[in-house]
mmCIF file of C-alpha atoms in Angstrom:
data_model
loop_
_atom_site.group_PDB
_atom_site.id
_atom_site.type_symbol
_atom_site.label_atom_id
_atom_site.label_comp_id
_atom_site.label_asym_id
_atom_site.label_seq_id
_atom_site.Cartn_x
_atom_site.Cartn_y
_atom_site.Cartn_z
ATOM 1 C CA UNK K 313 7.232 8.043 22.779
ATOM 2 C CA UNK K 314 6.443 6.020 19.672
ATOM 3 C CA UNK K 315 5.393 7.171 16.686
ATOM 4 C CA UNK K 316 3.825 5.225 13.814
ATOM 5 C CA UNK K 317 5.073 5.459 10.438
ATOM 6 C CA UNK K 318 3.236 7.846 8.408
ATOM 7 C CA UNK K 319 2.487 8.289 4.169
ATOM 8 C CA UNK K 320 3.109 12.032 3.403
ATOM 9 C CA UNK K 321 0.134 13.978 4.092
ATOM 10 C CA UNK K 322 -1.420 11.110 5.975
ATOM 11 C CA UNK K 323 -3.876 8.268 5.568
ATOM 12 C CA UNK K 324 -6.303 10.321 3.555
ATOM 13 C CA UNK K 325 -3.582 11.129 0.944
ATOM 14 C CA UNK K 326 -2.477 7.504 0.566
ATOM 15 C CA UNK K 327 -5.968 6.454 -0.085
ATOM 16 C CA UNK K 328 -6.016 9.159 -2.688
ATOM 17 C CA UNK K 329 -2.735 8.229 -3.971
ATOM 18 C CA UNK K 330 -3.862 4.271 -4.462
ATOM 19 C CA UNK K 331 -7.082 5.675 -6.070
ATOM 20 C CA UNK K 332 -5.412 7.646 -8.733
ATOM 21 C CA UNK K 333 -2.221 5.052 -8.917
ATOM 22 C CA UNK K 334 -4.319 1.979 -9.769
ATOM 23 C CA UNK K 335 -4.793 1.322 -13.567
ATOM 24 C CA UNK K 336 -8.129 -0.775 -13.351
ATOM 25 C CA UNK K 337 -7.592 -2.610 -16.851
ATOM 26 C CA UNK K 338 -10.899 -2.294 -19.070
ATOM 27 C CA UNK K 339 -10.662 -5.898 -19.754
ATOM 28 C CA UNK K 340 -10.842 -6.984 -16.128
ATOM 29 C CA UNK K 341 -13.205 -4.502 -15.412
ATOM 30 C CA UNK K 342 -15.692 -5.971 -18.240
ATOM 31 C CA UNK K 343 -15.231 -9.419 -17.203
ATOM 32 C CA UNK K 344 -16.535 -8.604 -13.727
ATOM 33 C CA UNK K 345 -13.680 -9.216 -11.619
ATOM 34 C CA UNK K 346 -13.467 -6.719 -8.299
ATOM 35 C CA UNK K 347 -12.642 -6.830 -4.728
ATOM 36 C CA UNK K 348 -10.257 -6.063 -2.067
ATOM 37 C CA UNK K 349 -6.681 -7.113 -2.641
ATOM 38 C CA UNK K 350 -4.793 -7.201 0.650
ATOM 39 C CA UNK K 351 -1.097 -6.081 0.699
ATOM 40 C CA UNK K 352 1.366 -6.474 3.636
ATOM 41 C CA UNK K 353 4.471 -4.342 3.255
ATOM 42 C CA UNK K 354 6.929 -2.691 6.009
ATOM 43 C CA UNK K 355 8.525 0.537 6.067
ATOM 44 C CA UNK K 356 12.219 0.555 6.847
ATOM 45 C CA UNK K 357 14.015 2.879 8.951
ATOM 46 C CA UNK K 358 14.859 5.213 5.736
ATOM 47 C CA UNK K 359 10.949 5.263 5.302
ATOM 48 C CA UNK K 360 10.827 3.214 2.097
ATOM 49 C CA UNK K 361 8.609 0.824 1.184
ATOM 50 C CA UNK K 362 10.044 -3.079 1.607
ATOM 51 C CA UNK K 363 8.799 -6.562 1.602
ATOM 52 C CA UNK K 364 5.612 -5.922 -0.114
ATOM 53 C CA UNK K 365 3.431 -9.175 -0.848
ATOM 54 C CA UNK K 366 -0.389 -9.992 -1.454
ATOM 55 C CA UNK K 367 -1.528 -11.732 1.867
ATOM 56 C CA UNK K 368 -5.292 -11.641 0.258
ATOM 57 C CA UNK K 369 -5.606 -12.302 -3.503
ATOM 58 C CA UNK K 370 -8.472 -11.475 -5.880
ATOM 59 C CA UNK K 371 -6.923 -11.943 -9.466
ATOM 60 C CA UNK K 372 -3.425 -12.177 -10.555
ATOM 61 C CA UNK K 373 -3.756 -9.143 -12.977
ATOM 62 C CA UNK K 374 -5.308 -7.062 -9.658
ATOM 63 C CA UNK K 375 -2.623 -8.392 -7.292
ATOM 64 C CA UNK K 376 0.161 -7.422 -9.671
ATOM 65 C CA UNK K 377 -1.379 -3.823 -9.843
ATOM 66 C CA UNK K 378 -1.820 -3.399 -6.286
ATOM 67 C CA UNK K 379 2.094 -4.642 -5.712
ATOM 68 C CA UNK K 380 2.842 -2.104 -8.254
ATOM 69 C CA UNK K 381 1.052 0.633 -6.479
ATOM 70 C CA UNK K 382 2.343 0.126 -3.291
ATOM 71 C CA UNK K 383 5.930 -0.313 -4.542
ATOM 72 C CA UNK K 384 6.011 2.853 -6.152
ATOM 73 C CA UNK K 385 4.984 4.781 -3.071
ATOM 74 C CA UNK K 386 6.707 8.027 -2.315
ATOM 75 C CA UNK K 387 9.029 7.445 0.779
ATOM 76 C CA UNK K 388 6.973 7.750 4.506
ATOM 77 C CA UNK K 389 8.097 9.207 7.700
ATOM 78 C CA UNK K 390 9.486 6.162 9.531
ATOM 79 C CA UNK K 391 8.316 4.914 12.665
ATOM 80 C CA UNK K 392 10.344 5.782 15.846
ATOM 81 C CA UNK K 393 10.238 4.582 19.395
ATOM 82 C CA UNK K 394 11.981 6.782 22.055
ATOM 83 C CA UNK K 395 13.481 8.817 18.970
ATOM 84 C CA UNK K 396 15.092 5.807 17.324
ATOM 85 C CA UNK K 397 13.820 5.137 13.774
ATOM 86 C CA UNK K 398 12.650 1.456 13.617
ATOM 87 C CA UNK K 399 10.763 -0.917 10.859
ATOM 88 C CA UNK K 400 7.059 -0.855 10.647
ATOM 89 C CA UNK K 401 4.685 -3.351 8.999
ATOM 90 C CA UNK K 402 1.210 -2.494 7.632
ATOM 91 C CA UNK K 403 -1.613 -4.211 5.592
ATOM 92 C CA UNK K 404 -3.589 -2.057 3.473
ATOM 93 C CA UNK K 405 -6.675 -2.875 1.497
ATOM 94 C CA UNK K 406 -6.557 -1.966 -2.038
ATOM 95 C CA UNK K 407 -9.993 -1.555 -3.495
ATOM 96 C CA UNK K 408 -10.833 -2.664 -7.172
ATOM 97 C CA UNK K 409 -14.477 -1.983 -7.788
ATOM 98 C CA UNK K 410 -16.540 -3.094 -10.906
ATOM 99 C CA UNK K 411 -18.214 0.438 -12.285
#
């Protein structure tokens, strides 16, 4: 049996967390900078975020904000394979929209 790592409350809760955690600075918004920052990270065997890095950049300030939000995520339920905890990698798009 394989069980994927999961954010507390599931994928919708993770998206809500990101939306509420992102500080889309007014200066960047006014400058018209927007897009999707792709962040890759792992969930270790204890459910902690590790190895977070930007794999698709939009703007240095947005990249920094995306990494900060990812690194401050609460603990996840770790992945398991045959009831043994294991590390799992994820890539998450963090959206910055120009309103």
